[in-house]
PDB file of C-alpha atoms and ligand atoms in Angstrom:
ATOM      1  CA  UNK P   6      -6.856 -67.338 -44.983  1.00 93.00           C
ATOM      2  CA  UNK P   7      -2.880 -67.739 -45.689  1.00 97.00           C
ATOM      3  CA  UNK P   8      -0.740 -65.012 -45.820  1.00 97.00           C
ATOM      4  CA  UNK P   9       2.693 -64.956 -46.499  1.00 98.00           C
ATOM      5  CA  UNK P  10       4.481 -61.551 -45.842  1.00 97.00           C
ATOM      6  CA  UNK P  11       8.439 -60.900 -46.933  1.00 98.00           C
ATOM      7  CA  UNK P  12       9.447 -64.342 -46.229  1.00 97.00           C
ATOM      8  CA  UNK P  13      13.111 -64.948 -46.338  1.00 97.00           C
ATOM      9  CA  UNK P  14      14.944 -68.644 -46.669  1.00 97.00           C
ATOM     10  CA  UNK P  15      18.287 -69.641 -46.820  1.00 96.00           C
ATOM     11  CA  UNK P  16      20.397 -72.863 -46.742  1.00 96.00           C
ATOM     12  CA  UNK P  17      23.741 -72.928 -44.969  1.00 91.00           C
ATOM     13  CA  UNK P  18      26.708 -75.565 -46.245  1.00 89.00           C
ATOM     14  CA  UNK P  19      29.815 -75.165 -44.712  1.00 88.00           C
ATOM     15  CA  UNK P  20      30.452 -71.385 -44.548  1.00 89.00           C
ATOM     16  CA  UNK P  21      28.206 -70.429 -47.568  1.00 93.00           C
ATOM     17  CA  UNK P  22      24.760 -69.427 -47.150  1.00 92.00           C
ATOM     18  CA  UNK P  23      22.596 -69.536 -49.762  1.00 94.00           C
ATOM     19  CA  UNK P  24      19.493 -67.808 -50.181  1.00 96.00           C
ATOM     20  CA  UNK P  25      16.479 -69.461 -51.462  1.00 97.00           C
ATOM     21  CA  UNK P  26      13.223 -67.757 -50.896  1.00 98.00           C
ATOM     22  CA  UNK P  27      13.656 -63.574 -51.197  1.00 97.00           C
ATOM     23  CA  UNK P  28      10.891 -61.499 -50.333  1.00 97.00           C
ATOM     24  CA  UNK P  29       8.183 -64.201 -51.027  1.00 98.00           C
ATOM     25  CA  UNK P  30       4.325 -62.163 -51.122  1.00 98.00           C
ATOM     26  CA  UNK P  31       1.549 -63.875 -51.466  1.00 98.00           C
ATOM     27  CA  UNK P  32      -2.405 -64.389 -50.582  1.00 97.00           C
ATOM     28  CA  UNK P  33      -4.829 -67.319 -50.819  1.00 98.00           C
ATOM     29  CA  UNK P  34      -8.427 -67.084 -50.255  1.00 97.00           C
ATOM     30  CA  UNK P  35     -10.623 -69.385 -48.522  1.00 97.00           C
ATOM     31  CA  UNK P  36     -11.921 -71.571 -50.950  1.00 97.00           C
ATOM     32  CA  UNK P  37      -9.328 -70.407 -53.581  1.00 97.00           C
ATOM     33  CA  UNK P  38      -7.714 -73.429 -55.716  1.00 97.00           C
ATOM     34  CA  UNK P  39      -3.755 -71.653 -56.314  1.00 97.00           C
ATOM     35  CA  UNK P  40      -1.021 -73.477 -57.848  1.00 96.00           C
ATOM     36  CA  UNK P  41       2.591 -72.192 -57.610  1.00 96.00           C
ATOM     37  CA  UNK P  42       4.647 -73.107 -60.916  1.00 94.00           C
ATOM     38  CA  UNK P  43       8.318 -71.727 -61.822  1.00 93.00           C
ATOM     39  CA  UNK P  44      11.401 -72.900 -63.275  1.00 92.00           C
ATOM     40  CA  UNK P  45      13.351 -75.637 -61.363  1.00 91.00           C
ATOM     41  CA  UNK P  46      15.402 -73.971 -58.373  1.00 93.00           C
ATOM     42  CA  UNK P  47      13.155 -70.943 -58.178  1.00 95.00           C
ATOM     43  CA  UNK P  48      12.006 -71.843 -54.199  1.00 96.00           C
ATOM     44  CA  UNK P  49       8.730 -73.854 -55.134  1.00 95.00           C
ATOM     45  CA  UNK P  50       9.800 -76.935 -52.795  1.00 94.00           C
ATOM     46  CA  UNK P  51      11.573 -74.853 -49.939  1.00 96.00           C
ATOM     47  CA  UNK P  52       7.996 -72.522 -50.245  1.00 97.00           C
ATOM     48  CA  UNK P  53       5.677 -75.293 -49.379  1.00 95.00           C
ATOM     49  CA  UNK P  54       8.252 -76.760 -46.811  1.00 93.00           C
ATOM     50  CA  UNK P  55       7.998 -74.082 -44.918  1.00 94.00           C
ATOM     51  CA  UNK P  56       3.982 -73.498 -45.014  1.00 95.00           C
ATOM     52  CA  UNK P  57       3.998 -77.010 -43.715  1.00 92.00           C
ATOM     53  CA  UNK P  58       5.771 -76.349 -40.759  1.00 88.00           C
ATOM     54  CA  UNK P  59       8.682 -78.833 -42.407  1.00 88.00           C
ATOM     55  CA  UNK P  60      11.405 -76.330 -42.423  1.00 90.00           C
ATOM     56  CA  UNK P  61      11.632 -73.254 -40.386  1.00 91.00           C
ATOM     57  CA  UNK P  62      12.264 -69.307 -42.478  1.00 94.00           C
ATOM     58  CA  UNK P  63      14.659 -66.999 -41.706  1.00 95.00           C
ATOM     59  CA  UNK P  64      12.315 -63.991 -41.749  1.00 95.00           C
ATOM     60  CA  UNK P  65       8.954 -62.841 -42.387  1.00 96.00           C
ATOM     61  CA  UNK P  66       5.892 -64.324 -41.638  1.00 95.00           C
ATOM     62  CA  UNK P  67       3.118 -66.777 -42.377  1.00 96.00           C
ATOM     63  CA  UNK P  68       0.119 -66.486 -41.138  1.00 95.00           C
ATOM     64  CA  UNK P  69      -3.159 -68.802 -40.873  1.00 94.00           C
ATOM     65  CA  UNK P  70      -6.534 -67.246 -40.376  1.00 93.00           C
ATOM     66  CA  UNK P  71      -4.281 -64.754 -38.146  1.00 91.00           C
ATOM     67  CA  UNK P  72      -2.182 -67.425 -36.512  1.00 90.00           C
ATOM     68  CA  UNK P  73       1.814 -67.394 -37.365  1.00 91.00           C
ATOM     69  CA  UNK P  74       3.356 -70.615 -38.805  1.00 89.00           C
ATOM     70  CA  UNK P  75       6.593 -70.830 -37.591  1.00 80.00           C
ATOM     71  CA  UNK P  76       8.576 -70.574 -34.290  1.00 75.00           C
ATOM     72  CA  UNK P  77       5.818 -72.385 -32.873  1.00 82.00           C
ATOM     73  CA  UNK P  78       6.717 -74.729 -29.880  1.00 85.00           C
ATOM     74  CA  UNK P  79       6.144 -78.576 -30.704  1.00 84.00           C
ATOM     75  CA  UNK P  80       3.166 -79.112 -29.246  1.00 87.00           C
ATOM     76  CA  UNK P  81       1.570 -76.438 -31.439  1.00 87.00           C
ATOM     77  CA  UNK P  82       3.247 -77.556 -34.471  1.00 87.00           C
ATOM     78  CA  UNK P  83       1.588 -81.450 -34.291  1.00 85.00           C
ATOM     79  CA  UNK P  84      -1.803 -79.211 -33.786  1.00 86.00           C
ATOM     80  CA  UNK P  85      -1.598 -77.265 -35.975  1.00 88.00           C
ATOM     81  CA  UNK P  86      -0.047 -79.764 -38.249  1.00 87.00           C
ATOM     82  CA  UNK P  87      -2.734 -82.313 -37.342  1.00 85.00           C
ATOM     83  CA  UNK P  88      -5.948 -79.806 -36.817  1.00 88.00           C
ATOM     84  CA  UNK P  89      -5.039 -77.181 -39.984  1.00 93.00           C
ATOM     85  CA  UNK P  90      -3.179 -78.349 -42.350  1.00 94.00           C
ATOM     86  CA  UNK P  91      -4.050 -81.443 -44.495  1.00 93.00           C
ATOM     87  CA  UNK P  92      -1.187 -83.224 -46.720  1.00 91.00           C
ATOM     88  CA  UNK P  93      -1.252 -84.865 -50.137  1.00 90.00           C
ATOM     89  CA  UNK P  94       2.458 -85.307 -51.850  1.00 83.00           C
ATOM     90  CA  UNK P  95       3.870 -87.501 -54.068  1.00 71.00           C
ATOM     91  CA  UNK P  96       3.651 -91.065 -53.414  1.00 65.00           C
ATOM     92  CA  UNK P  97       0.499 -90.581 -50.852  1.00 69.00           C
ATOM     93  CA  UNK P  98       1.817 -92.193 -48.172  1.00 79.00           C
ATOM     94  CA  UNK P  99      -0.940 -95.057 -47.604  1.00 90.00           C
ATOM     95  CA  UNK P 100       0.155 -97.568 -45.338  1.00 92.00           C
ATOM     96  CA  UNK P 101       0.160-100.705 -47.073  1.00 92.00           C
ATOM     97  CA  UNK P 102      -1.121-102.548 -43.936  1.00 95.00           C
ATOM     98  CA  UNK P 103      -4.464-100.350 -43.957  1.00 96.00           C
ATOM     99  CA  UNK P 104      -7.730-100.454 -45.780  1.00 97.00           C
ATOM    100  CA  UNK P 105      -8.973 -96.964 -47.538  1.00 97.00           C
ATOM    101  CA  UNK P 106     -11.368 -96.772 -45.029  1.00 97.00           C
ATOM    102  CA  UNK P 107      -8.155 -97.181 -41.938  1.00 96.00           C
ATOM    103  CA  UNK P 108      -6.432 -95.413 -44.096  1.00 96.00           C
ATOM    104  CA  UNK P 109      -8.829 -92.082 -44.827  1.00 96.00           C
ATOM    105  CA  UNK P 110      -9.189 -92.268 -40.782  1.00 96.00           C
ATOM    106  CA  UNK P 111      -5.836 -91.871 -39.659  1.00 93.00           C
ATOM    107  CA  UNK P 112      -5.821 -88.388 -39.215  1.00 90.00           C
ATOM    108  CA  UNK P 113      -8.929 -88.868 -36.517  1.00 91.00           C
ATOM    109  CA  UNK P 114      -7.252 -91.632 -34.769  1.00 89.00           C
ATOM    110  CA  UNK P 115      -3.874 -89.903 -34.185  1.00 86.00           C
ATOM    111  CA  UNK P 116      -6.426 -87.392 -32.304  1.00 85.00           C
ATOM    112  CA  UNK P 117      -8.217 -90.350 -30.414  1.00 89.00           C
ATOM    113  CA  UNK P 118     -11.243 -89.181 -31.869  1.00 90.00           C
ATOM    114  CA  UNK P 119     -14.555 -91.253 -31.082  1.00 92.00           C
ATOM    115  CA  UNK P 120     -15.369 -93.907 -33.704  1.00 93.00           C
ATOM    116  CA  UNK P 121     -19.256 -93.221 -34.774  1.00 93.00           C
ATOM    117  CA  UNK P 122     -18.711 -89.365 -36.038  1.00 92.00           C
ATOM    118  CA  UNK P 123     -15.187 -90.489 -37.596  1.00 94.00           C
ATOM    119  CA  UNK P 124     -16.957 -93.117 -39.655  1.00 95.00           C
ATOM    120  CA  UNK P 125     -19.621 -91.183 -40.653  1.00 95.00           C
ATOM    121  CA  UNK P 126     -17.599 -88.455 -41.625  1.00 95.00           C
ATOM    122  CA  UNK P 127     -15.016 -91.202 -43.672  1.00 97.00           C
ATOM    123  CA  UNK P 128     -18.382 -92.354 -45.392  1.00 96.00           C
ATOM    124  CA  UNK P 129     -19.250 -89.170 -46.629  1.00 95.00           C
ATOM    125  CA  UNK P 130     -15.774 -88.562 -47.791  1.00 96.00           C
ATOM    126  CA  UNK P 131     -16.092 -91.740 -49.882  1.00 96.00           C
ATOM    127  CA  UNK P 132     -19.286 -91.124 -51.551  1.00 95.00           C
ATOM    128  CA  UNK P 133     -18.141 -87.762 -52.603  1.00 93.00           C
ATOM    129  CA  UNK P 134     -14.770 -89.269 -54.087  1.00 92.00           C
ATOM    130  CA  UNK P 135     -16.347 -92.184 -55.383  1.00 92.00           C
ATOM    131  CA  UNK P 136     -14.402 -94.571 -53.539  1.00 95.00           C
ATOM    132  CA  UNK P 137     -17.126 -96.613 -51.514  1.00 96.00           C
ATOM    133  CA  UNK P 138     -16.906 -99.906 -53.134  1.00 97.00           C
ATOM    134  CA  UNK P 139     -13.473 -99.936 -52.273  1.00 97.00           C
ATOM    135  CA  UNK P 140     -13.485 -99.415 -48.646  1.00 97.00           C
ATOM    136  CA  UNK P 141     -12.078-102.837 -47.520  1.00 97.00           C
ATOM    137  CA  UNK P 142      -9.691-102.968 -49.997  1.00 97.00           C
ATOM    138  CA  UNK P 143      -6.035-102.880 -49.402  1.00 96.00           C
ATOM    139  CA  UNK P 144      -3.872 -99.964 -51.331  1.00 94.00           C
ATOM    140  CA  UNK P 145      -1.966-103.012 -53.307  1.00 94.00           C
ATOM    141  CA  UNK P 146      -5.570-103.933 -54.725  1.00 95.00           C
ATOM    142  CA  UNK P 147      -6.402-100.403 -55.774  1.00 93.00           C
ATOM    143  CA  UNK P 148      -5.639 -98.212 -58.652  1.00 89.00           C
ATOM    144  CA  UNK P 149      -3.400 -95.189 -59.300  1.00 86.00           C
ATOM    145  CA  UNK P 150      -6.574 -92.840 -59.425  1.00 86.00           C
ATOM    146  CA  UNK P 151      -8.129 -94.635 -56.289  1.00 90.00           C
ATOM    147  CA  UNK P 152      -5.034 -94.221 -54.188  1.00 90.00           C
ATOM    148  CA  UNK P 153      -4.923 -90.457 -55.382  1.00 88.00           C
ATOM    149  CA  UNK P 154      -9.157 -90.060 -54.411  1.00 91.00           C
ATOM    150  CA  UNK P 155      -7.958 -91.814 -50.979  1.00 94.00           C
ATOM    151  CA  UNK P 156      -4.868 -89.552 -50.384  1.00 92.00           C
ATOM    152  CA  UNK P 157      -7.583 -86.573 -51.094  1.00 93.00           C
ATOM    153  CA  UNK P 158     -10.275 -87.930 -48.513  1.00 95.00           C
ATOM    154  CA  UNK P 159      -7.787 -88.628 -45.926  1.00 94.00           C
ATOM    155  CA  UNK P 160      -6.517 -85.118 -46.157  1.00 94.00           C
ATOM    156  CA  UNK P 161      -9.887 -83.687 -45.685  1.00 95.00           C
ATOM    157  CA  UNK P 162     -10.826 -85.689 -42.266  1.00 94.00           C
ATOM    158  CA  UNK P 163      -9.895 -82.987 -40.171  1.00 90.00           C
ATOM    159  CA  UNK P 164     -11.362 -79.927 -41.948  1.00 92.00           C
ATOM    160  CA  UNK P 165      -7.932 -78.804 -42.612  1.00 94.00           C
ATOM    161  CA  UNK P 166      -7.901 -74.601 -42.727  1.00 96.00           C
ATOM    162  CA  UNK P 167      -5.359 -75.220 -45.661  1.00 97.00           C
ATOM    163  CA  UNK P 168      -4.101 -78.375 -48.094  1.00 96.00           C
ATOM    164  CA  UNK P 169      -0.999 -78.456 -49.311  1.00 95.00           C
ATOM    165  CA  UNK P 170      -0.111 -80.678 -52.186  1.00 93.00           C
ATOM    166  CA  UNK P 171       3.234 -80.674 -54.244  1.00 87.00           C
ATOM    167  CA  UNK P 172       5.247 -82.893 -56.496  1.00 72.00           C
ATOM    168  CA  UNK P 173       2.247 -84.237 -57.967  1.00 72.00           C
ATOM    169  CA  UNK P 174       3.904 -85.376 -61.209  1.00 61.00           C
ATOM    170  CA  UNK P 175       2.776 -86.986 -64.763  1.00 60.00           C
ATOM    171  CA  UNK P 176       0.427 -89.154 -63.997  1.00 59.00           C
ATOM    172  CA  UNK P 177      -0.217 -88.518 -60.261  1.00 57.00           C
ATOM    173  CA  UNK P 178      -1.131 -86.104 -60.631  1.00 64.00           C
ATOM    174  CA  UNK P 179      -5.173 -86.059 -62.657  1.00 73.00           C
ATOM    175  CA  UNK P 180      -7.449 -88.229 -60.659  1.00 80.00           C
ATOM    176  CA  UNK P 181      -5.940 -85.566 -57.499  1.00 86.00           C
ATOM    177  CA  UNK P 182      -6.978 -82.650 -59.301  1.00 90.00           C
ATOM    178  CA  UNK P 183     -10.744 -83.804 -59.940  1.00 89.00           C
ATOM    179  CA  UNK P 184     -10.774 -84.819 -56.196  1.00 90.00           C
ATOM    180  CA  UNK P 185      -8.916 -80.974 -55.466  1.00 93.00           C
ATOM    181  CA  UNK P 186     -11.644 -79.602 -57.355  1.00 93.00           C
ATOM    182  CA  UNK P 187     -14.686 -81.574 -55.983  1.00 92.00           C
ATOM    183  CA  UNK P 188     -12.988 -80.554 -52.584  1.00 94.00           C
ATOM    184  CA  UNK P 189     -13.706 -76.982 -53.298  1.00 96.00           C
ATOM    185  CA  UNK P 190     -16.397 -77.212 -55.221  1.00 94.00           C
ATOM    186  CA  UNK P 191     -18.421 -79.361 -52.254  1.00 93.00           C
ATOM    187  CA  UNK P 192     -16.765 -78.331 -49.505  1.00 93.00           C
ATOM    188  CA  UNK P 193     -14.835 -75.088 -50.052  1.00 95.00           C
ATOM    189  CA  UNK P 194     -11.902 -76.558 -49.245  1.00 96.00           C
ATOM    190  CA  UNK P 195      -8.782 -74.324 -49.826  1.00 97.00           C
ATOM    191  CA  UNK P 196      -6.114 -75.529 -51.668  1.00 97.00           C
ATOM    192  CA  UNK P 197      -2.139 -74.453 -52.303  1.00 97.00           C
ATOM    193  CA  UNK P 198      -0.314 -77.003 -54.974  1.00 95.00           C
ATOM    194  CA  UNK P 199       3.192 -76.741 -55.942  1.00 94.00           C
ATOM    195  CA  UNK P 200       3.340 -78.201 -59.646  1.00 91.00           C
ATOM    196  CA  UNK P 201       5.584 -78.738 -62.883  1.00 88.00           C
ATOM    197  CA  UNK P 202       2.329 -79.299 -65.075  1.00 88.00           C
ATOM    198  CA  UNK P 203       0.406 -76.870 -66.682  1.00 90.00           C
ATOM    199  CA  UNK P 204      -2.189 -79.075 -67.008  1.00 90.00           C
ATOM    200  CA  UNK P 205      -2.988 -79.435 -63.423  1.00 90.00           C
ATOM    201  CA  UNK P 206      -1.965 -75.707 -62.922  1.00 93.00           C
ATOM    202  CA  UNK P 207      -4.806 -75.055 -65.623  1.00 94.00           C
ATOM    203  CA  UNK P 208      -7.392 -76.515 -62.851  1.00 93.00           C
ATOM    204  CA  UNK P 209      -6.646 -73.669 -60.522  1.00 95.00           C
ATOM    205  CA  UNK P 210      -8.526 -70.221 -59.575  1.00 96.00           C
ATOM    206  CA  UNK P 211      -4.913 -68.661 -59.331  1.00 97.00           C
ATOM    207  CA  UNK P 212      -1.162 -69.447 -60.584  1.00 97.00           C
ATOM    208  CA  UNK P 213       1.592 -67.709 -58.783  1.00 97.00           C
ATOM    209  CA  UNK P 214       4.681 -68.103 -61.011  1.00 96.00           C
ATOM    210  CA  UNK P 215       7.802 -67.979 -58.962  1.00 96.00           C
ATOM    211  CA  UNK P 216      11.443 -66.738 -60.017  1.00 94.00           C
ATOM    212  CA  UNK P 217      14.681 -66.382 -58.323  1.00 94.00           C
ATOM    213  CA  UNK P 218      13.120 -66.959 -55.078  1.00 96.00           C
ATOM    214  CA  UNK P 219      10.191 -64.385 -55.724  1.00 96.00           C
ATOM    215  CA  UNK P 220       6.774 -64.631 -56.975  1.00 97.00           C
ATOM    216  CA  UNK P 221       7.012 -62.672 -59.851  1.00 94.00           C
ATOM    217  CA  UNK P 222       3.732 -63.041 -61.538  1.00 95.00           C
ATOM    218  CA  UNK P 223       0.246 -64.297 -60.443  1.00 96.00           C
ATOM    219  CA  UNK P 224      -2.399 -65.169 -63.431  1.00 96.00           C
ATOM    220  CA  UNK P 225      -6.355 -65.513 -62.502  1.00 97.00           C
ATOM    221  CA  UNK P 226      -8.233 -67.493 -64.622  1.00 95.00           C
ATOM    222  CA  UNK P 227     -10.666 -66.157 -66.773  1.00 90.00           C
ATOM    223  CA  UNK P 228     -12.186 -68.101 -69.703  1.00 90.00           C
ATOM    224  CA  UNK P 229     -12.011 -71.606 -70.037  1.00 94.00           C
ATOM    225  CA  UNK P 230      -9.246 -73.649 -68.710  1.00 93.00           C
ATOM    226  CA  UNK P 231      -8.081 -74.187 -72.414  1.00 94.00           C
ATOM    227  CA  UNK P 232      -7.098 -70.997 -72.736  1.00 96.00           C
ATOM    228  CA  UNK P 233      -5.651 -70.748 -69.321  1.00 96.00           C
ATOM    229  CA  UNK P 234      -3.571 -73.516 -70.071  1.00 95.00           C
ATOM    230  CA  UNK P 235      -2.143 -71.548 -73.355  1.00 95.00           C
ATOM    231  CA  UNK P 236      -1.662 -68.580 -71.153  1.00 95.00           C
ATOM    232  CA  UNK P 237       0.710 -70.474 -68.385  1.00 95.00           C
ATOM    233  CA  UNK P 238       2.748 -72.301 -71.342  1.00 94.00           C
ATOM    234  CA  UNK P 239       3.081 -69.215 -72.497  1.00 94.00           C
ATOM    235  CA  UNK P 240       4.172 -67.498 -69.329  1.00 93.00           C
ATOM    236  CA  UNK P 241       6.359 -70.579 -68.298  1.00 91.00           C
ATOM    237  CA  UNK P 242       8.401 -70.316 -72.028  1.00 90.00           C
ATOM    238  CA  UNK P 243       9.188 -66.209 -71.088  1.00 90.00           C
ATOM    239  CA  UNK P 244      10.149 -67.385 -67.827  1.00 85.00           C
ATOM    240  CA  UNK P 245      12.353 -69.606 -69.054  1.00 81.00           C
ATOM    241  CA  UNK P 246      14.013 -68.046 -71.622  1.00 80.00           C
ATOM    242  CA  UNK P 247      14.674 -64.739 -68.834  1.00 69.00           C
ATOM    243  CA  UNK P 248      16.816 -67.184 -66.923  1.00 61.00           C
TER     244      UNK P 248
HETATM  245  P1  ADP N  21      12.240 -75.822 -56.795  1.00 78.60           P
HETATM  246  O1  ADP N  21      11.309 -76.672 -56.018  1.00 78.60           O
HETATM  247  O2  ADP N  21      11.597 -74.592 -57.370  1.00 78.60           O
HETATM  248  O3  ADP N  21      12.979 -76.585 -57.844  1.00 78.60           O
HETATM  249  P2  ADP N  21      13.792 -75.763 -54.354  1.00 78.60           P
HETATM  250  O4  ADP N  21      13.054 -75.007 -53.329  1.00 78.60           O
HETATM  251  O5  ADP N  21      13.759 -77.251 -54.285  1.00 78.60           O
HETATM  252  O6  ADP N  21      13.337 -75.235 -55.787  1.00 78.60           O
HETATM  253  O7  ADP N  21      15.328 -75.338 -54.314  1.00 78.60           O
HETATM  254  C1  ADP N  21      15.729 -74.004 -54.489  1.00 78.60           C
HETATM  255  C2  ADP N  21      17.232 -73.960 -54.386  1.00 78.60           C
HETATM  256  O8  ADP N  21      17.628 -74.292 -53.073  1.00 78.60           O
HETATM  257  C3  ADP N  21      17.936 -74.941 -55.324  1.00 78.60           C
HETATM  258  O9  ADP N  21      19.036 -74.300 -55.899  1.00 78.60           O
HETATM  259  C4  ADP N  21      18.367 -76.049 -54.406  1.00 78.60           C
HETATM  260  O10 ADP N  21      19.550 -76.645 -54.858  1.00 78.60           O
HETATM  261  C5  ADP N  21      18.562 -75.359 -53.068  1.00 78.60           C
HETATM  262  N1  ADP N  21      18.253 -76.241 -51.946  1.00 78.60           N
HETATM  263  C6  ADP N  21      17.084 -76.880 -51.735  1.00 78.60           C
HETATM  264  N2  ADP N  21      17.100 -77.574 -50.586  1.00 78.60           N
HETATM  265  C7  ADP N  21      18.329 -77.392 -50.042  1.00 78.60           C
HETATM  266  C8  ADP N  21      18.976 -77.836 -48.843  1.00 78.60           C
HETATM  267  N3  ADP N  21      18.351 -78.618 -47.976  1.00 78.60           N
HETATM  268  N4  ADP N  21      20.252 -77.427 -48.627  1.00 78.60           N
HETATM  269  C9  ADP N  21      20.874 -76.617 -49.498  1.00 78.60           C
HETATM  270  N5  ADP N  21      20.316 -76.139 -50.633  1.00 78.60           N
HETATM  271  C10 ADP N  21      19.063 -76.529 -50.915  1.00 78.60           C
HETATM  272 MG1   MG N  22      10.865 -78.682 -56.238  1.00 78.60          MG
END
């Protein structure tokens, strides 16, 4: 599904260059829930910026179901961007102006796509997140949770190959992990969070925890998520104290 292969990123200001992302390695499976933790400045942000097409790498490669991310020509990037990928960061982005329902089928209307099959499809996406009820409402009459469930539907019009989600903070971030995990639980939907909570992480099939620009550890879940949790706090505090 994605694969990232020695991935090198740097920043240039002025005449220093400063590298960011070192040899980053990774895998997700489709279907696979994987969160990437890590202490602050270890590459998480500049990571998912540049498997959503935001940012170009230096060197390396990513690659989706086969197909490199990166270097691509504009017109593939708003396909791929539109057709592939599906978005859900901080703040959700709802246009005020919108109903959930408008608002869970922008991603088909960008693509002019025909209005029976896009409704059916946003009506579906409703009932699984609950959100029915509150189809005609506005995002200013809605709740924190609601907003999250819409941000989650809209994501999943397309049939994105991949979501990305980061900077899902405090509490942002836990009516958008139930949704994350009905997503792949109901539709196998593949999903790659960035995250500071090890709650949320806890959620997850896979952490990758991320040093220095690397990813220097991945954990797997096995047993409950309680004792997942324990393990990442426990990771994170080693991390930590190595810096
Ligand atoms: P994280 O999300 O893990 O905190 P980031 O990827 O945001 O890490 O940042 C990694 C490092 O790169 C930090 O030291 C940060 O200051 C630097 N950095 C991030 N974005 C830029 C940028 N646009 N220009 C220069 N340096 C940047
Ligand atoms: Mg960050």
């Amino acid at each position: 599904m994605l694969h990232v292969n020695h991935l090198y990123k740097s920043y240039h200001t002025g005449s220093a260059t400063y590298e960011v992302l070192k040899d980053v390695n990774l895998t997700v499976e489709k279907g696979e829930f994987v969160a990437v933790m890590g202490p602050s400045g270890s590459g998480k942000t500049t990571l998912l910026n540049c498997i959503s097409c935001f940012i170009p790498h230096d060197s390396g490669e990513i690659l989706l179901n086969g197909t490199p991310l990166g270097n691509l020509d504009e017109a593939r990037l708003a396909q791929v961007r539109s057709k592939k990928l599906g978005f859900v960061f901080q703040d959700f982005c709802l246009l005020d102006g919108l109903t959930v329902f408008e608002n869970i089928c922008i991603p088909k209307i960008i693509l002019h796509s025909p209005y029976k099959p896009m409704e059916a499809k946003a009506q579906n996406l409703m009932e699984l997140f609950d959100i029915t009820d509150i189809a005609d409402k506005y995002p200013a009459e809605i709740s924190g949770g609601q907003k999250q469930r819409t941000a989650v539907a809209r994501a999943l019009m397309n049939h994105p190959d991949l979501i990305l989600a980061g900077n899902l903070v405090g509490r942002s971030g836990a009516a958008v992990i139930g949704a994350f995990r009905e997503a792949k639980e109901k539709l196998d939907a593949t999903i790659f969070m960035v995250t500071h909570d090890s709650f949320s992480a806890s959620h997850c099939d896979r952490v990758l925890l991320m040093r220095d620009g690397q990813v220097q550890k991945e954990l797997k879940r096995q047993g409950s998520r309680r004792e997942f949790m324990d393990i990442l706090l426990d990771e994170l505090k080693q991390l930590n104290e190595r810096m």
